[in-house]
Short mmCIF file of C-alpha atoms in Angstrom, two decimals:
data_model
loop_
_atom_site.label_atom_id
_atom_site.label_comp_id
_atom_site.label_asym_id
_atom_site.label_seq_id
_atom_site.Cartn_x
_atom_site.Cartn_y
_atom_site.Cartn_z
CA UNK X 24 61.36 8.89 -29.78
CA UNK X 25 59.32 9.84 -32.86
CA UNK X 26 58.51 6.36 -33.75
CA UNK X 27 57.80 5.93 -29.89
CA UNK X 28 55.21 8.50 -30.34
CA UNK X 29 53.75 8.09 -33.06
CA UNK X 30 52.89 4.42 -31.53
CA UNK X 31 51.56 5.59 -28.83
CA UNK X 32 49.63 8.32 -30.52
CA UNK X 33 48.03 5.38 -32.91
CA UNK X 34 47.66 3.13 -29.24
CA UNK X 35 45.02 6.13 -28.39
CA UNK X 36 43.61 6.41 -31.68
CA UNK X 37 42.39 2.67 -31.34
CA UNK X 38 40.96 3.04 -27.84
CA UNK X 39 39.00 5.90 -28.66
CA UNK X 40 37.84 3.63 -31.98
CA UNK X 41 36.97 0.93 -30.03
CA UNK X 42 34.70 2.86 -27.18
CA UNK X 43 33.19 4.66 -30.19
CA UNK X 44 32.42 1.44 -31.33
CA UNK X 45 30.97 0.27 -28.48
CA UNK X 46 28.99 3.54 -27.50
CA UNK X 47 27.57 3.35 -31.13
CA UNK X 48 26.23 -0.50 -30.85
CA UNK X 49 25.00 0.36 -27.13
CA UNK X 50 23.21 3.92 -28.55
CA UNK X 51 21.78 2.20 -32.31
CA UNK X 52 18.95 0.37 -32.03
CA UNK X 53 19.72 -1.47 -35.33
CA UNK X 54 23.33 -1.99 -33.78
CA UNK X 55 22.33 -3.27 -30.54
CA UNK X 56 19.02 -5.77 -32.25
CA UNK X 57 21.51 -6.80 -34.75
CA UNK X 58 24.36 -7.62 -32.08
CA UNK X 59 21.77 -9.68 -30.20
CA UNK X 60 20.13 -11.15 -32.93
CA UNK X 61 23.31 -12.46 -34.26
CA UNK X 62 24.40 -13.77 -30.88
CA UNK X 63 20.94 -16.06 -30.83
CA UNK X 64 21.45 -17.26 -34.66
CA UNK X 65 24.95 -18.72 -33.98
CA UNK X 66 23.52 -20.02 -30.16
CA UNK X 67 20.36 -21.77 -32.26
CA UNK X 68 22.29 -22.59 -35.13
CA UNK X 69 25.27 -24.50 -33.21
CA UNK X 70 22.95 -26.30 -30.26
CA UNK X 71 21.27 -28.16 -33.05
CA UNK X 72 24.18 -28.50 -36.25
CA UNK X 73 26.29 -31.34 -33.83
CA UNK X 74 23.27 -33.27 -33.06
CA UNK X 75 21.45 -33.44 -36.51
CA UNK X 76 22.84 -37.11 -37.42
CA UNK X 77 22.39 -38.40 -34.06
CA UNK X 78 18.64 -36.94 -34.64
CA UNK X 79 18.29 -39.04 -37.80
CA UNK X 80 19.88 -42.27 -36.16
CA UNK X 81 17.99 -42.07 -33.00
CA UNK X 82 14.52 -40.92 -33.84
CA UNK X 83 14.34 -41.38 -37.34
CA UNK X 84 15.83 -45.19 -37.71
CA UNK X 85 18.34 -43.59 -40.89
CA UNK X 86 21.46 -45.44 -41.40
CA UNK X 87 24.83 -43.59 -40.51
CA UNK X 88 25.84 -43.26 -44.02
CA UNK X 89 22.42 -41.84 -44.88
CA UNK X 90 22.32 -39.46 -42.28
CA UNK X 91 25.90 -38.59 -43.02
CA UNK X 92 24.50 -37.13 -46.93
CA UNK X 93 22.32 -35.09 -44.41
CA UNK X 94 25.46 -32.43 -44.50
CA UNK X 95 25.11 -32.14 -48.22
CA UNK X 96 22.25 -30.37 -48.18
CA UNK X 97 24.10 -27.14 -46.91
CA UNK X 98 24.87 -27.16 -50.78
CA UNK X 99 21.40 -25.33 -51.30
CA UNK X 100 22.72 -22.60 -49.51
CA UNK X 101 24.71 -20.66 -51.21
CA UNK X 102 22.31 -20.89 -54.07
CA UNK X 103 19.58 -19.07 -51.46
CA UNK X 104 21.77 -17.01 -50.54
CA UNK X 105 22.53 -15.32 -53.58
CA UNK X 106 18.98 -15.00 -54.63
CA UNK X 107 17.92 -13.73 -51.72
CA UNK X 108 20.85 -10.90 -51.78
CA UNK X 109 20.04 -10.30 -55.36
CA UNK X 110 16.56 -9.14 -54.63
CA UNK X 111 18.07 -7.21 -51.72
CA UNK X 112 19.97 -5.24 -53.56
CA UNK X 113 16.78 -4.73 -56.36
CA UNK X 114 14.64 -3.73 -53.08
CA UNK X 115 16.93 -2.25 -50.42
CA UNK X 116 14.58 -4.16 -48.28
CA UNK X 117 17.31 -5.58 -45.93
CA UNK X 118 15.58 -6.12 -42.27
CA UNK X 119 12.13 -7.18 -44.37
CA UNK X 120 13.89 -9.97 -45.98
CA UNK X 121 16.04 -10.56 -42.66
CA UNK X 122 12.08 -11.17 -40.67
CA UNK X 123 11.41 -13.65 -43.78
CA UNK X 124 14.50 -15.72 -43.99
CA UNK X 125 14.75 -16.02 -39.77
CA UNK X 126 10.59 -17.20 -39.56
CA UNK X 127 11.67 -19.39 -42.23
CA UNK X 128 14.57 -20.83 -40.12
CA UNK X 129 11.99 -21.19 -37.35
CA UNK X 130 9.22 -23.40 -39.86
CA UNK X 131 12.30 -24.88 -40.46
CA UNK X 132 13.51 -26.54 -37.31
CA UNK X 133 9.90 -27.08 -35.54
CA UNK X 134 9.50 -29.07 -39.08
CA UNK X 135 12.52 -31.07 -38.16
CA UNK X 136 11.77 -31.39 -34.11
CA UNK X 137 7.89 -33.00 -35.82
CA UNK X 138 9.84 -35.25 -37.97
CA UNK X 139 8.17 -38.60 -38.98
CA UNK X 140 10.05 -39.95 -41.79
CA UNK X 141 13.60 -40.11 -43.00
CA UNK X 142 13.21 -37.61 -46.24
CA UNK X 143 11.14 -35.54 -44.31
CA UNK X 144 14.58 -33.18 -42.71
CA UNK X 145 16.38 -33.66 -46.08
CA UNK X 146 13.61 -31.86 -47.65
CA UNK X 147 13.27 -29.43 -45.54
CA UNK X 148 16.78 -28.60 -44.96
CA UNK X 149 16.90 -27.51 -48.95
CA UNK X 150 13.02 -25.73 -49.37
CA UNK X 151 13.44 -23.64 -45.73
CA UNK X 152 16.83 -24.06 -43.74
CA UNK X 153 19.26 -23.28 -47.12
CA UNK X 154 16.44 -19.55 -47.23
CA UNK X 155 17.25 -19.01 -43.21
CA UNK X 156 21.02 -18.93 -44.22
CA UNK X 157 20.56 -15.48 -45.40
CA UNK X 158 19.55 -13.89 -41.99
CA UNK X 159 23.22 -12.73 -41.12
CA UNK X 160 24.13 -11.55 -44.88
CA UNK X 161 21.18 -9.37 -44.85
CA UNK X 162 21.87 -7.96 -40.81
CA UNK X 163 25.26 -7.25 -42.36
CA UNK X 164 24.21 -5.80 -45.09
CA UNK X 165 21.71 -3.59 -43.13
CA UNK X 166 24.34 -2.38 -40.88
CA UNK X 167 26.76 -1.74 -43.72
CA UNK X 168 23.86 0.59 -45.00
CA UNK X 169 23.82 2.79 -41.75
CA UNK X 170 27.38 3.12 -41.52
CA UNK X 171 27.66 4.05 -45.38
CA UNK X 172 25.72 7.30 -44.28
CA UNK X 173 27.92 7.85 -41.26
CA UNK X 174 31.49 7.18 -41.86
CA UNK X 175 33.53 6.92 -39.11
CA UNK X 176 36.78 5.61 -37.93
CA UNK X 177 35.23 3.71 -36.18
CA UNK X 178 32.79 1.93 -38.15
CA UNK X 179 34.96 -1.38 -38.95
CA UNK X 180 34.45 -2.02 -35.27
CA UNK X 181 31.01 -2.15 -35.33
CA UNK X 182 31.41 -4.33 -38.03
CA UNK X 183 33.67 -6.51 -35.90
CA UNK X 184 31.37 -6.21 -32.69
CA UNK X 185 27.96 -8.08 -34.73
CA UNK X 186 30.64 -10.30 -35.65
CA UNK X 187 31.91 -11.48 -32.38
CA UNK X 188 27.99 -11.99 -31.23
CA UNK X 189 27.97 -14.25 -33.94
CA UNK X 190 30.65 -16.27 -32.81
CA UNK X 191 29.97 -16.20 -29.32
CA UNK X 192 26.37 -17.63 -30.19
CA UNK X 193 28.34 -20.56 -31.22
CA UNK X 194 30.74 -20.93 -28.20
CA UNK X 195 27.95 -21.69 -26.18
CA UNK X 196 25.66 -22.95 -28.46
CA UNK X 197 27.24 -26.72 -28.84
CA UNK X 198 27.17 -27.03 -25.19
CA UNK X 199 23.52 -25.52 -24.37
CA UNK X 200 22.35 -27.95 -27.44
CA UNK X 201 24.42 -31.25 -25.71
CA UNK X 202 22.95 -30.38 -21.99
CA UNK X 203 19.40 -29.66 -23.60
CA UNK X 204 18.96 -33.33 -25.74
CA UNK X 205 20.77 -35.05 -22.80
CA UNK X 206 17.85 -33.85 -20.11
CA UNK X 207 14.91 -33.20 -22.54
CA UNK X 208 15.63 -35.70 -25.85
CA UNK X 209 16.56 -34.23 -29.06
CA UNK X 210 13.20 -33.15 -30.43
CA UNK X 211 13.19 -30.51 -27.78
CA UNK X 212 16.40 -29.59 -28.31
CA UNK X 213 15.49 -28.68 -32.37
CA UNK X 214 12.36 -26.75 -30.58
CA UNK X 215 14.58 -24.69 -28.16
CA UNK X 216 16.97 -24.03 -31.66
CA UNK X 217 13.22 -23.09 -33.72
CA UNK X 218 12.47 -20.77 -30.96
CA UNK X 219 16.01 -18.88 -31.24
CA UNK X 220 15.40 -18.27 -34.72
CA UNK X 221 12.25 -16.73 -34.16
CA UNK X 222 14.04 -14.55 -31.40
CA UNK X 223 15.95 -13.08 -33.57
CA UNK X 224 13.72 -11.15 -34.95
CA UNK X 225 12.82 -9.22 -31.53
CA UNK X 226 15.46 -7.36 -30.92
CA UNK X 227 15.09 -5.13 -34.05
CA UNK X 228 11.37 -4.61 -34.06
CA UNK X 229 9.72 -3.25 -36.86
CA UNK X 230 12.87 -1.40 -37.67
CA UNK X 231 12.83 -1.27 -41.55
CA UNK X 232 15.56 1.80 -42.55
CA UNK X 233 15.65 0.74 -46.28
CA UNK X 234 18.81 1.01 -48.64
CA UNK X 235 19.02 4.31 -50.76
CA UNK X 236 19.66 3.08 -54.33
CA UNK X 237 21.69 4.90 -56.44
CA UNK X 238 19.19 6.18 -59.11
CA UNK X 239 19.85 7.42 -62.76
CA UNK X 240 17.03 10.32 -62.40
CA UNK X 241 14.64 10.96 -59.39
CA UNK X 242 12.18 8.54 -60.10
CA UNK X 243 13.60 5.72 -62.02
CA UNK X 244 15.66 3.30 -59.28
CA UNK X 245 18.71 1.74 -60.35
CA UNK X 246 18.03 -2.01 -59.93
CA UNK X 247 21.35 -3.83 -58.77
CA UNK X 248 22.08 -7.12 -61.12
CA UNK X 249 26.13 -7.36 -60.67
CA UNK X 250 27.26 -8.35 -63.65
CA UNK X 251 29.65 -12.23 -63.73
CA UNK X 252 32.59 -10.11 -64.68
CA UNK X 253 31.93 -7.30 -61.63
CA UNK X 254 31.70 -10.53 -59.18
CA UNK X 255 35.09 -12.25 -60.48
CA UNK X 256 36.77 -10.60 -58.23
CA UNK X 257 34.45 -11.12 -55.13
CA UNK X 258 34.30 -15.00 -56.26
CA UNK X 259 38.18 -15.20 -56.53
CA UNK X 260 38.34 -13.94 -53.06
CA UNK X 261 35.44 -16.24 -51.83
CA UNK X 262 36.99 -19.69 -53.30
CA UNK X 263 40.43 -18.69 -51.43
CA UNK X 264 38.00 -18.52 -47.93
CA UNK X 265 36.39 -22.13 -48.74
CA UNK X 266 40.09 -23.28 -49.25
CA UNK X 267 40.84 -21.79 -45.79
CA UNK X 268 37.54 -23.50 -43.93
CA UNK X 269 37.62 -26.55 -45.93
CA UNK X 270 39.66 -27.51 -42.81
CA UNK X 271 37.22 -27.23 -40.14
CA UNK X 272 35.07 -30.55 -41.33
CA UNK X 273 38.51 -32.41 -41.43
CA UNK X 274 39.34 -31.32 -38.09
CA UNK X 275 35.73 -31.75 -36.28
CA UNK X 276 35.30 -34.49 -37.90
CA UNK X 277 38.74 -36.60 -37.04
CA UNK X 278 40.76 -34.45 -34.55
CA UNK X 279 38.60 -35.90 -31.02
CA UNK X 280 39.21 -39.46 -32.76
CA UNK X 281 42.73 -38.98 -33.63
CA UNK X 282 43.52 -37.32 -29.57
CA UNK X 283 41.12 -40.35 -28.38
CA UNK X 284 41.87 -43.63 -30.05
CA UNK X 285 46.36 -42.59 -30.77
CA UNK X 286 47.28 -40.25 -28.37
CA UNK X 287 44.92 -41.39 -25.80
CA UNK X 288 44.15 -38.48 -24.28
CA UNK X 289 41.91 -37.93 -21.41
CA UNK X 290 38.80 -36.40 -22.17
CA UNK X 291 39.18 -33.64 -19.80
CA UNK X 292 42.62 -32.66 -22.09
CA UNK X 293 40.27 -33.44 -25.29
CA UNK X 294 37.76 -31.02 -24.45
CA UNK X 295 40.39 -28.13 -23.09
CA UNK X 296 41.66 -28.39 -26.87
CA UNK X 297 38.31 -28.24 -28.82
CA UNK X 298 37.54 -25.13 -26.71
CA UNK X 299 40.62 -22.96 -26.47
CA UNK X 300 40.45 -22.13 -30.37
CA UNK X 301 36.99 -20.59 -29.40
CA UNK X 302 38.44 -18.69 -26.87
CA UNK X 303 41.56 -17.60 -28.71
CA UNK X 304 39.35 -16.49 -32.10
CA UNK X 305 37.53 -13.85 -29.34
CA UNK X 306 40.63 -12.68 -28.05
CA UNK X 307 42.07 -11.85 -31.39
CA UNK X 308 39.00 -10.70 -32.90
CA UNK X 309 39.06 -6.96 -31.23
CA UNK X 310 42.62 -6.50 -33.07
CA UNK X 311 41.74 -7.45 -36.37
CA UNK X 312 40.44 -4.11 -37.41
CA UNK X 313 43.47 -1.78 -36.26
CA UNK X 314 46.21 -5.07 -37.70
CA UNK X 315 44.30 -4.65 -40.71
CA UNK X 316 44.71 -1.31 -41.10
CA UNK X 317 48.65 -1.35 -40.37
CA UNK X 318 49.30 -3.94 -43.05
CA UNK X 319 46.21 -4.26 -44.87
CA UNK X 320 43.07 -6.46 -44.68
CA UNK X 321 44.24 -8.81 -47.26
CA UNK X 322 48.00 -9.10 -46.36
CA UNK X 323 46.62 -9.66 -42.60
CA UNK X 324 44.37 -12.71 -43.94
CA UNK X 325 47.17 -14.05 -46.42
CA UNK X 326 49.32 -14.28 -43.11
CA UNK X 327 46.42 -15.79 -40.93
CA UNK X 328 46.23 -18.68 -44.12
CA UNK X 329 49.69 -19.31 -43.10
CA UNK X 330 48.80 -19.88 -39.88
CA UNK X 331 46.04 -22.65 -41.16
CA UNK X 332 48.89 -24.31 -42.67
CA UNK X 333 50.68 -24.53 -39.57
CA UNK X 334 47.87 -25.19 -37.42
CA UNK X 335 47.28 -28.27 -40.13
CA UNK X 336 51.22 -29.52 -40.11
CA UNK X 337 50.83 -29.44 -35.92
CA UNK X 338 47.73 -32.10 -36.41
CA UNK X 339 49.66 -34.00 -38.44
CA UNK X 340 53.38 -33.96 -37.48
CA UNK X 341 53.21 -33.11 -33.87
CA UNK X 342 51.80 -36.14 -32.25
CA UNK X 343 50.87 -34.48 -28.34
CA UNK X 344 49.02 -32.79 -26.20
CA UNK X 345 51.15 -29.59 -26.42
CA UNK X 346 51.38 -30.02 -30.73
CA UNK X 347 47.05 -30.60 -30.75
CA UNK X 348 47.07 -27.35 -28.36
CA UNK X 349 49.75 -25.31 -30.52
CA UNK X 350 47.42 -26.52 -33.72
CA UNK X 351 43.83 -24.91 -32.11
CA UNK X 352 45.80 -22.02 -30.97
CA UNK X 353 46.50 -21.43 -34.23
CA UNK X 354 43.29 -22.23 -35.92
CA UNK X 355 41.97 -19.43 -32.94
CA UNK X 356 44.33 -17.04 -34.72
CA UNK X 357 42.64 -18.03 -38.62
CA UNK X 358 39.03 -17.45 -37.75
CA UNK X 359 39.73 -14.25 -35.09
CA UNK X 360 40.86 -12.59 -38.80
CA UNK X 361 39.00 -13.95 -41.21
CA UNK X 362 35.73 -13.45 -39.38
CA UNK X 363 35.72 -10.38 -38.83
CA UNK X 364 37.86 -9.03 -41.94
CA UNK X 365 36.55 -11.20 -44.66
CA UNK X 366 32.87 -9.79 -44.62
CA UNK X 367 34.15 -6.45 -44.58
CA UNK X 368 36.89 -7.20 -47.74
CA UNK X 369 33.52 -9.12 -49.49
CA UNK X 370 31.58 -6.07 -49.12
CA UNK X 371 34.46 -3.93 -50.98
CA UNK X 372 34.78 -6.24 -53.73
CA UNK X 373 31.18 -5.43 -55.12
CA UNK X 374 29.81 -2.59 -53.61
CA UNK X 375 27.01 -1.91 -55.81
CA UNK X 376 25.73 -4.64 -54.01
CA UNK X 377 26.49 -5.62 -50.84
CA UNK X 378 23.58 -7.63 -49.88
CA UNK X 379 25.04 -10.06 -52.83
CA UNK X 380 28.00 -9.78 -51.66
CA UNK X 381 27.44 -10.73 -47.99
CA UNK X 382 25.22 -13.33 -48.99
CA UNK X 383 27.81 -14.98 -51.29
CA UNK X 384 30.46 -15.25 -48.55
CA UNK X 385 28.64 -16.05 -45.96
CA UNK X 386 27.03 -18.95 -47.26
CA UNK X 387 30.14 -19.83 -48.51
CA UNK X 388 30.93 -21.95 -45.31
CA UNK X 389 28.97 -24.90 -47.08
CA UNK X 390 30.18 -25.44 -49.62
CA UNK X 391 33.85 -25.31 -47.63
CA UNK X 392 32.33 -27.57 -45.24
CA UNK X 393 30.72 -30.35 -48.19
CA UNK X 394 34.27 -30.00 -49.45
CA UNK X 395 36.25 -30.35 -46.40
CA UNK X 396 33.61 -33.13 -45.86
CA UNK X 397 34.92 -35.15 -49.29
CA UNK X 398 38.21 -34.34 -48.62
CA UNK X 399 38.64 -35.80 -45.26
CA UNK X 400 36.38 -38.93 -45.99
CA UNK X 401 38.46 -39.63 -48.89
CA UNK X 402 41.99 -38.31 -47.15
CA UNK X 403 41.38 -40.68 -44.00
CA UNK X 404 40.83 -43.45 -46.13
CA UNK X 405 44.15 -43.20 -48.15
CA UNK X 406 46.52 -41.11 -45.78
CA UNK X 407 44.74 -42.47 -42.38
CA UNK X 408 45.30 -40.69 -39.06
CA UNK X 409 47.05 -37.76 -38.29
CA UNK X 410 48.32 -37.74 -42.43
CA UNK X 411 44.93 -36.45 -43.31
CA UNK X 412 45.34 -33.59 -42.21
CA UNK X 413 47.82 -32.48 -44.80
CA UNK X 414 45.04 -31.72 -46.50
CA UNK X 415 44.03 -28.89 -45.38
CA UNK X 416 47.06 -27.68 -44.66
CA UNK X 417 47.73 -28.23 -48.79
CA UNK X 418 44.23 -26.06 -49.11
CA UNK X 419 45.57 -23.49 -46.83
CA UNK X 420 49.03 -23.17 -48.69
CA UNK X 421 47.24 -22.72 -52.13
CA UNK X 422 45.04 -19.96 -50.34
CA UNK X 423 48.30 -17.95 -49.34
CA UNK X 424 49.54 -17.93 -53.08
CA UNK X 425 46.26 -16.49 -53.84
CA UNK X 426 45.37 -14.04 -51.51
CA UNK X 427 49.36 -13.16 -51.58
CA UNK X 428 48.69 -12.08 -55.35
CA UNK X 429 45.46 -10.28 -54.37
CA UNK X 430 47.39 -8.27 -52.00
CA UNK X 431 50.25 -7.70 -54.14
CA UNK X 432 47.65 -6.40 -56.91
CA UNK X 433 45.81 -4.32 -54.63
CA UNK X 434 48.73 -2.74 -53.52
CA UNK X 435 49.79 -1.88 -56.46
CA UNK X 436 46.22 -0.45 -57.67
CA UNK X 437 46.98 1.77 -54.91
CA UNK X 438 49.98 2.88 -55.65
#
């Protein structure tokens, strides 16, 4: 009966978490602008990422392997990224930066959608789109701000609320951006993703609350430069999430082929099993917060690695239907934690600045994704189809050994 209780005590604790939650996002205007503006940067962002080679093929005349490098330019991200953090943490400018990096996101992709010559998106995806990567780290960072003068139990969830706009943007996003180049042509499509950038900036207004920075006497500011040894720790946890996602290129990129071409599947099954992960990751995503709390953030994303690994071994060893079904549902269970919890640990891990920190994870998905990308050209060509994806699963193992250890060493820190 006690233990009875006490669950059901905890049951109503997290209901009256989560409507706080929700009452705080719907009552905030920086809540509510930053909920919507993330919900149009993963819609732009993932109408226009599936159809950027077929953009260079079509319009541009570039050779598949050429416009296959295209993906490498991600790379410049993370190096944005952390400059533009670092000078948000210097400034406690968050939503000033956040206007700059999204009208840079919009030059951006009108530049691509006017297109003339091959070079021309390469070039621009380095000098403009790698600086509009920062628009979520420094939303995140903004929000983290307001809560840090309000904490509340139920803060997380706000957290966790921004994130699922995010990834709603990109549930509907691929299928908006394939419906818009099919009736319109591609160069409208990049338009319609140049125009949700600029969006994004709407919803906040010319809301600027700036960061209070910790000052050594009333008027000299602190200026945040985290030191390489304060980050370790942060960068440790960050290589163990590219591990994790190094998957997702592998799977995009050879799962349809693999269900198509072997298992000959219809493509009514194909696309049921590229969008229940989607729809999985949102269900899961609301429980993250309270799971975390029960066994801790870490330990929770240690055990959704494992669930990348088996996700992976389904791919490979279950040849099916059901086994590519059991494989996404996993994968829906992976990113339903680590999206929502791994911003949150990031932030912990350097909290004297979290704009850095934000930045540095966030824009860690492309270098995951350039490595995923080597990895599975490289794995299909010596494993072949479904063997190649052992390699992520391999990734995903070595990424539960780590974040096992940074559990077990938090814990004890703890205690």
């Amino acid at each position: 009966m006690p233990d009875q209780a006490g669950s059901e005590a905890l049951t109503i604790s997290n209901q009256s978490a989560s409507e706080s939650a929700l009452r705080q996002v719907a009552t905030s205007r920086l809540f509510r602008g930053s909920t919507l503006a993330m919900f149009l940067s993963g819609l732009g962002t993932s109408a226009a990422a599936p159809q950027i080679v077929l953009f260079l093929v079509k319009e541009l005349g570039a050779s598949l392997p050429l416009a296959g490098l295209y993906y490498l330019t991600s790379l410049a991200a993370p190096v944005a990224g952390y400059f533009v953090g670092r000078y948000s943490d210097r400034t406690g400018n968050r939503l000033g930066l956040f206007r700059l990096c999204a009208a840079a996101g919009f030059a951006g992709w009108a530049g691509l959608a006017l297109s003339t010559s091959v070079w021309m998106p390469f070039f621009i995806a380095v000098a403009l789109l790698a600086v509009s990567g920062a628009t979520a780290s420094q939303i995140f960072a903004a929000v983290h701000d307001e809560l840090s003068r309000n904490p509340d139990d139920a803060n997380e969830r706000v957290v966790a609320i921004i994130r699922m706009a995010l990834t709603g943007g990109w549930i509907v996003g691929p299928m908006l951006g394939a419906w818009a180049a099919a009736a319109y042509g591609l160069r409208p499509m990049l338009w319609m993703t140049a125009i949700c950038m600029l969006l994004q900036i709407a919803p906040l207004g010319t809301l600027n609350p700036v960061a209070r920075l910790k000052t050594e006497s009333a008027s000299e500011p602190v200026h945040h430069h985290a030191s390489l040894r304060a980050m370790l720790p942060l960068l440790a946890f960050t290589g163990l999430f590219v591990l994790v996602y190094a998957g997702e290129p592998v799977k995009y990129g050879f799962l349809l082929i693999y269900m198509e071409e072997h298992l000959n599947l219809s493509p009514a099954v194909r696309g049921a099993v590229i969008g229940v992960q989607p729809f999985i990751e949102l269900l899961i995503m609301p429980f993250s917060i309270g799971l975390g709390r029960r066994l801790g953030n870490v330990w929770l994303m240690c055990i959704a690695a494992a669930l990348g690994v088996f996700a992976n071994l389904c791919f490979a060893l279950w040849p099916s239907a059901t086994g590519m079904f059991a494989g996404q549902v996993l994968m829906g269970g992976v990113w339903g934690i680590f999206m929502v919890l791994g911003i949150l640990v990031a932030q912990r891990l350097l909290p004297s600045a979290v704009a850095t920190a934000s930045a540095i994870f966030m824009s860690s998905t492309a270098l995951a994704s350039a490595l995923g990308g080597v990895a599975g050209g490289l794995g299909v060509k010596m494993l072949g189809l479904p063997n190649v994806f052992l390699l992520p699963a391999l990734f995903a193992g070595i990424a539960v050994i780590g974040l096992a250890l940074t559990a077990r060493t938090e814990t004890r820190r703890q205690a």
